[in-house]
Every structure is written in structure tokens, then in C-alpha cells.
Coordinates of N, CA and C in Angstrom, one line a residue:
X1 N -0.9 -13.8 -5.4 CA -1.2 -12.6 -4.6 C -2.6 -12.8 -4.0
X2 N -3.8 -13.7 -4.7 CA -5.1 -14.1 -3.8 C -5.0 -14.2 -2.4
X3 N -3.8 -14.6 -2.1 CA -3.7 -15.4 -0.7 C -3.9 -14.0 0.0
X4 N -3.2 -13.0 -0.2 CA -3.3 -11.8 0.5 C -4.9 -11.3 1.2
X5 N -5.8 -11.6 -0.2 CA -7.2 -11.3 0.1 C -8.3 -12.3 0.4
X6 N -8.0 -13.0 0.7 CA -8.3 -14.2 1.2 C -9.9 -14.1 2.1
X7 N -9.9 -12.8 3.0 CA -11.4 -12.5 2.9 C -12.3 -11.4 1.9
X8 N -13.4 -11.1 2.1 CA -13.7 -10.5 1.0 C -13.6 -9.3 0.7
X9 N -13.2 -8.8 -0.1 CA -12.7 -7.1 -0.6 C -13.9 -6.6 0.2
X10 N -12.9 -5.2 0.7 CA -13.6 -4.4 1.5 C -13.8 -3.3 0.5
X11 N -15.5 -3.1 0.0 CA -15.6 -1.7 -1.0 C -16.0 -0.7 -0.5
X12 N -16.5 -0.6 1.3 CA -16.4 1.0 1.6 C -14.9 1.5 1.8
X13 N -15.1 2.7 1.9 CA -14.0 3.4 1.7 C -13.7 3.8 3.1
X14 N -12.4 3.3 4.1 CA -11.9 3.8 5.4 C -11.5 5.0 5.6
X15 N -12.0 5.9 6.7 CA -11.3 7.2 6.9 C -10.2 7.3 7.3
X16 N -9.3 7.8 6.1 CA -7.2 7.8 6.9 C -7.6 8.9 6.6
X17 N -7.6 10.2 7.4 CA -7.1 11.5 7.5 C -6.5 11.6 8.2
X18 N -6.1 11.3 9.5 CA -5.3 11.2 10.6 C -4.5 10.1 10.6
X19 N -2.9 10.2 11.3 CA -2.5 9.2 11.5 C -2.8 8.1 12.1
X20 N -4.0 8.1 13.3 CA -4.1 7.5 13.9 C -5.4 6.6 13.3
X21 N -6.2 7.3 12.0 CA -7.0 6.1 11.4 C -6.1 5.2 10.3
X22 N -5.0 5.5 10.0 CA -3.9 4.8 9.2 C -3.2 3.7 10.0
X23 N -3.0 4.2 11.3 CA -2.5 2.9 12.6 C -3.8 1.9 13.0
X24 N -5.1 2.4 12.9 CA -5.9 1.5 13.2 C -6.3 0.5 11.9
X25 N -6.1 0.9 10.6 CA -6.5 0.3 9.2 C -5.3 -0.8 9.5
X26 N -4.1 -0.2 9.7 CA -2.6 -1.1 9.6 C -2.8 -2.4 10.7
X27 N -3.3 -2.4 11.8 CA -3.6 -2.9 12.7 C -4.9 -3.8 12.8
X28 N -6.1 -3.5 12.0 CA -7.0 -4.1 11.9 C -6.6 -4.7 10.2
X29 N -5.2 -5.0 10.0 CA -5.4 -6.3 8.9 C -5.6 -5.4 7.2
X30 N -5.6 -4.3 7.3 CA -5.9 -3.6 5.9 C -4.1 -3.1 5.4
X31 N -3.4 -3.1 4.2 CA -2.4 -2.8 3.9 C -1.9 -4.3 3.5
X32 N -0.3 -4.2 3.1 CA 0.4 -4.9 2.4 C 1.3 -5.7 3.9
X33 N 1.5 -7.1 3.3 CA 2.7 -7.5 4.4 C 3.7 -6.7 4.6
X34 N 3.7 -6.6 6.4 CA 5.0 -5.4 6.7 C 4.7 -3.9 7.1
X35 N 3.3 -3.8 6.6 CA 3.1 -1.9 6.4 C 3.0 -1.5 7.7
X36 N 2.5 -2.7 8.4 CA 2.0 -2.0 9.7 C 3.6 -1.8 10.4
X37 N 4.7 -2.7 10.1 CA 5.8 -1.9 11.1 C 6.6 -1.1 9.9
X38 N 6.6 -1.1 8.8 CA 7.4 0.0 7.8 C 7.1 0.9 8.0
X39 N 5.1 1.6 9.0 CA 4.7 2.6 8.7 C 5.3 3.0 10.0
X40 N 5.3 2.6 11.3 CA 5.9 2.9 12.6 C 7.4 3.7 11.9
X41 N 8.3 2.6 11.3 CA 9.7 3.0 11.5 C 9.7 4.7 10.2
X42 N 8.9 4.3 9.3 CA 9.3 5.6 8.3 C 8.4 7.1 8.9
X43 N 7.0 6.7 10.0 CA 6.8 7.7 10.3 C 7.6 8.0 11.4
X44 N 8.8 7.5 12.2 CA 9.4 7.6 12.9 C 10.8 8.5 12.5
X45 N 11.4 8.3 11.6 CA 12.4 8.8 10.8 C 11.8 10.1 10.4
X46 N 10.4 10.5 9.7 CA 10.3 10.9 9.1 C 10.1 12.7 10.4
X47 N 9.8 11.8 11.5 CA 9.6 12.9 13.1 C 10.7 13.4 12.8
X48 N 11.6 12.7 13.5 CA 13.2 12.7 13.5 C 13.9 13.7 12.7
X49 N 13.7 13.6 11.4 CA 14.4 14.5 10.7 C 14.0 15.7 9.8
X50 N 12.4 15.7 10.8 CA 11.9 17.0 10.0 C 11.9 18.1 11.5
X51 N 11.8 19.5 10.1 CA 12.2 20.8 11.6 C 11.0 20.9 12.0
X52 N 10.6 21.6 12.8 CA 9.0 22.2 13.5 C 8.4 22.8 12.0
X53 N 9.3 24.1 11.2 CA 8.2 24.5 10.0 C 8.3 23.7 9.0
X54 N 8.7 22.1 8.7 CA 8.9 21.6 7.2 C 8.6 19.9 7.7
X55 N 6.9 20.3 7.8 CA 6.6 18.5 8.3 C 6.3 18.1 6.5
X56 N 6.9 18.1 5.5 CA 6.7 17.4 4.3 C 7.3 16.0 4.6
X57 N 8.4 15.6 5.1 CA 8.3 14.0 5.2 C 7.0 13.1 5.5
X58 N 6.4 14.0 6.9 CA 5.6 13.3 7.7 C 4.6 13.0 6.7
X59 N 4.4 14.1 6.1 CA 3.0 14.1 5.2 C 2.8 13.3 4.4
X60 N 4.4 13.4 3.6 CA 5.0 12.3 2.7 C 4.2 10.4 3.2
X61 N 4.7 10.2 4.4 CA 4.6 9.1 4.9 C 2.7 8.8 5.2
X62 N 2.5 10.0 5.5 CA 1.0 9.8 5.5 C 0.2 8.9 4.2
X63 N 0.5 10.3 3.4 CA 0.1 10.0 2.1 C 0.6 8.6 1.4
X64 N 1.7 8.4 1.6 CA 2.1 6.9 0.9 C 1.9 5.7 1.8
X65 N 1.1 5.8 3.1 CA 0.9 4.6 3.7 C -1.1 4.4 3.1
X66 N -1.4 5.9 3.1 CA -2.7 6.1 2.9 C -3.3 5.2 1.2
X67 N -2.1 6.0 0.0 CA -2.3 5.1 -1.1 C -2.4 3.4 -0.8
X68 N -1.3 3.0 0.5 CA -1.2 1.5 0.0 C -2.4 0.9 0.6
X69 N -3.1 1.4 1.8 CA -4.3 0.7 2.2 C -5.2 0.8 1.2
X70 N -5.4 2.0 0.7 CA -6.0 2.1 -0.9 C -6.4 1.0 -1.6
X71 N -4.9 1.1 -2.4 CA -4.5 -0.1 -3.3 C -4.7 -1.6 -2.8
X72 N -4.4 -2.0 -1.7 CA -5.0 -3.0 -0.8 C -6.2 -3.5 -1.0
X73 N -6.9 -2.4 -0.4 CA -8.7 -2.6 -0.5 C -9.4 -2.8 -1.9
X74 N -8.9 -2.1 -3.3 CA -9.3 -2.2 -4.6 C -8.8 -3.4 -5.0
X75 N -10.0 -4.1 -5.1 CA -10.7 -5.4 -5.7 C -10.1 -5.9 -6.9
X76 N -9.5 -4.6 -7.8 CA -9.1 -5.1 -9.1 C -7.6 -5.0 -9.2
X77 N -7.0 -4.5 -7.9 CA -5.5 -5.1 -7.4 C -4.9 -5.6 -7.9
X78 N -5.3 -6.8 -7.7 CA -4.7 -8.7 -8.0 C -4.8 -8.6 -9.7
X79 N -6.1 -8.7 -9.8 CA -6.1 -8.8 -11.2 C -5.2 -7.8 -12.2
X80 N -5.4 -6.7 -11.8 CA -4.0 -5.7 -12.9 C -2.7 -6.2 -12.3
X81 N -2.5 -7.2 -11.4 CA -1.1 -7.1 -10.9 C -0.8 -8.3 -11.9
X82 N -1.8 -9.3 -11.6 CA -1.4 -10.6 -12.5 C -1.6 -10.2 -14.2
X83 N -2.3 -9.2 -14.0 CA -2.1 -8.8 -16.0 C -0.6 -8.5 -16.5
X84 N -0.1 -7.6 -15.1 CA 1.2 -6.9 -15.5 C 2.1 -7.9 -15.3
X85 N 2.2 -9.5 -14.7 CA 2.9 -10.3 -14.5 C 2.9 -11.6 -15.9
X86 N 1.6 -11.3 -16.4 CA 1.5 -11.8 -17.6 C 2.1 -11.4 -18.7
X87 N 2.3 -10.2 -18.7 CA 2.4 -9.0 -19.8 C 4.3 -9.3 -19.9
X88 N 5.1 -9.2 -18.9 CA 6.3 -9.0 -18.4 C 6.8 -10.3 -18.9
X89 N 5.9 -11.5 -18.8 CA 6.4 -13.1 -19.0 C 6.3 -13.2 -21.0
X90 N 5.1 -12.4 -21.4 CA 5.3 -12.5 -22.7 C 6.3 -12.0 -22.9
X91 N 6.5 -10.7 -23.0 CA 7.9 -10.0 -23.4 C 9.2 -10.7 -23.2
X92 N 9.4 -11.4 -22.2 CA 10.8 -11.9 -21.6 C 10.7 -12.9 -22.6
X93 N 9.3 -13.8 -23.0 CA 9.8 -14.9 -24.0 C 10.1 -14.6 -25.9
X94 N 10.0 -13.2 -25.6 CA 10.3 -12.8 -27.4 C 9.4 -13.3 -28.1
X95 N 9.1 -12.7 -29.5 CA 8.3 -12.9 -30.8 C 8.1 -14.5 -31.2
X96 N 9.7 -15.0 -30.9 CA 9.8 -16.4 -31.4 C 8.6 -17.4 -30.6
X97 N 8.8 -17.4 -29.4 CA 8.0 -18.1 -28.5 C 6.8 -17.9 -28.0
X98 N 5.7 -17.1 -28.4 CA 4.3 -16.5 -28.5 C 4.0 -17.6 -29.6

């Protein structure tokens, strides 16, 4: 997963209150492979099939594009991911094999 961060962690914090700082983060290279067109198609769906008084999808979509740039930008990312991939490999080999 290094390869992803390949330049150096970004530790200020980006303003996504608006969608349109979420399309510029997506765009300027911050987020997960893919997010920048997942976020197009699910805030698109998310227009689509909400009424004028119940924007909770959109918000939905806000909020969970907003976490992943988040998670992206935090430095200790990688490292809790490769713990949890460590952790998963011990268990799969059982008591015997430790």
C-alpha cells in the first residue's frame, strides 16, 4: 500500500465542506484509486434519486467521500492497514504454526 503514498503525507488538514472542495481534493491526487470517478457516479445517483425535502443520500455521499480523503491523508493509514494484514495472516495460520 506505500506505493499509494509515494509523496510525502500531507498533515494539514483540506477544507471539504462543499462538494466542490471534495472534486478539487479528488482531482488534485488526494483519495483512494477510483474515488475521483466513484464520487462523480454515487453523487450522481445519489441527485437522481433523492426528492427536493430528503437530500440524506447526497450528504451520505459527501460525508463518505470526505472520510476517505481523510483516511488517505493520515500518515498512520498504511501502517494500521499492514498491522491488520499481519494480524489476519497470523490467525489464518492457527496456534500450530506461530
Amino acid at each position: 500500500m506505500s506505493a499509494q503514498h509515494s509523496e510525502a503525507p500531507v498533515h494539514t488538514s483540506l477544507p471539504l465542506k462543499t462538494i466542490g472542495d471534495i472534486r478539487a481534493a479528488l482531482h488534485s491526487g488526494h483519495g483512494f484509486p477510483g474515488d475521483r470517478e466513484s464520487f462523480e457516479a454515487d453523487l450522481q445517483h445519489a441527485l437522481e434519486t433523492s426528492s427536493e425535502t430528503d437530500l440524506n443520500a447526497v450528504a451520505t455521499v459527501i460525508v463518505d467521500y470526505r472520510g476517505r480523503i481523510r483516511l488517505y491523508q493520515d500518515p498512520d493509514f498504511d501502517i494500521a492497514v499492514q498491522e491488520g494484514i499481519d494480524l489476519a495472516a497470523r490467525l489464518k495460520q492457527g496456534p500450530q504454526d506461530r
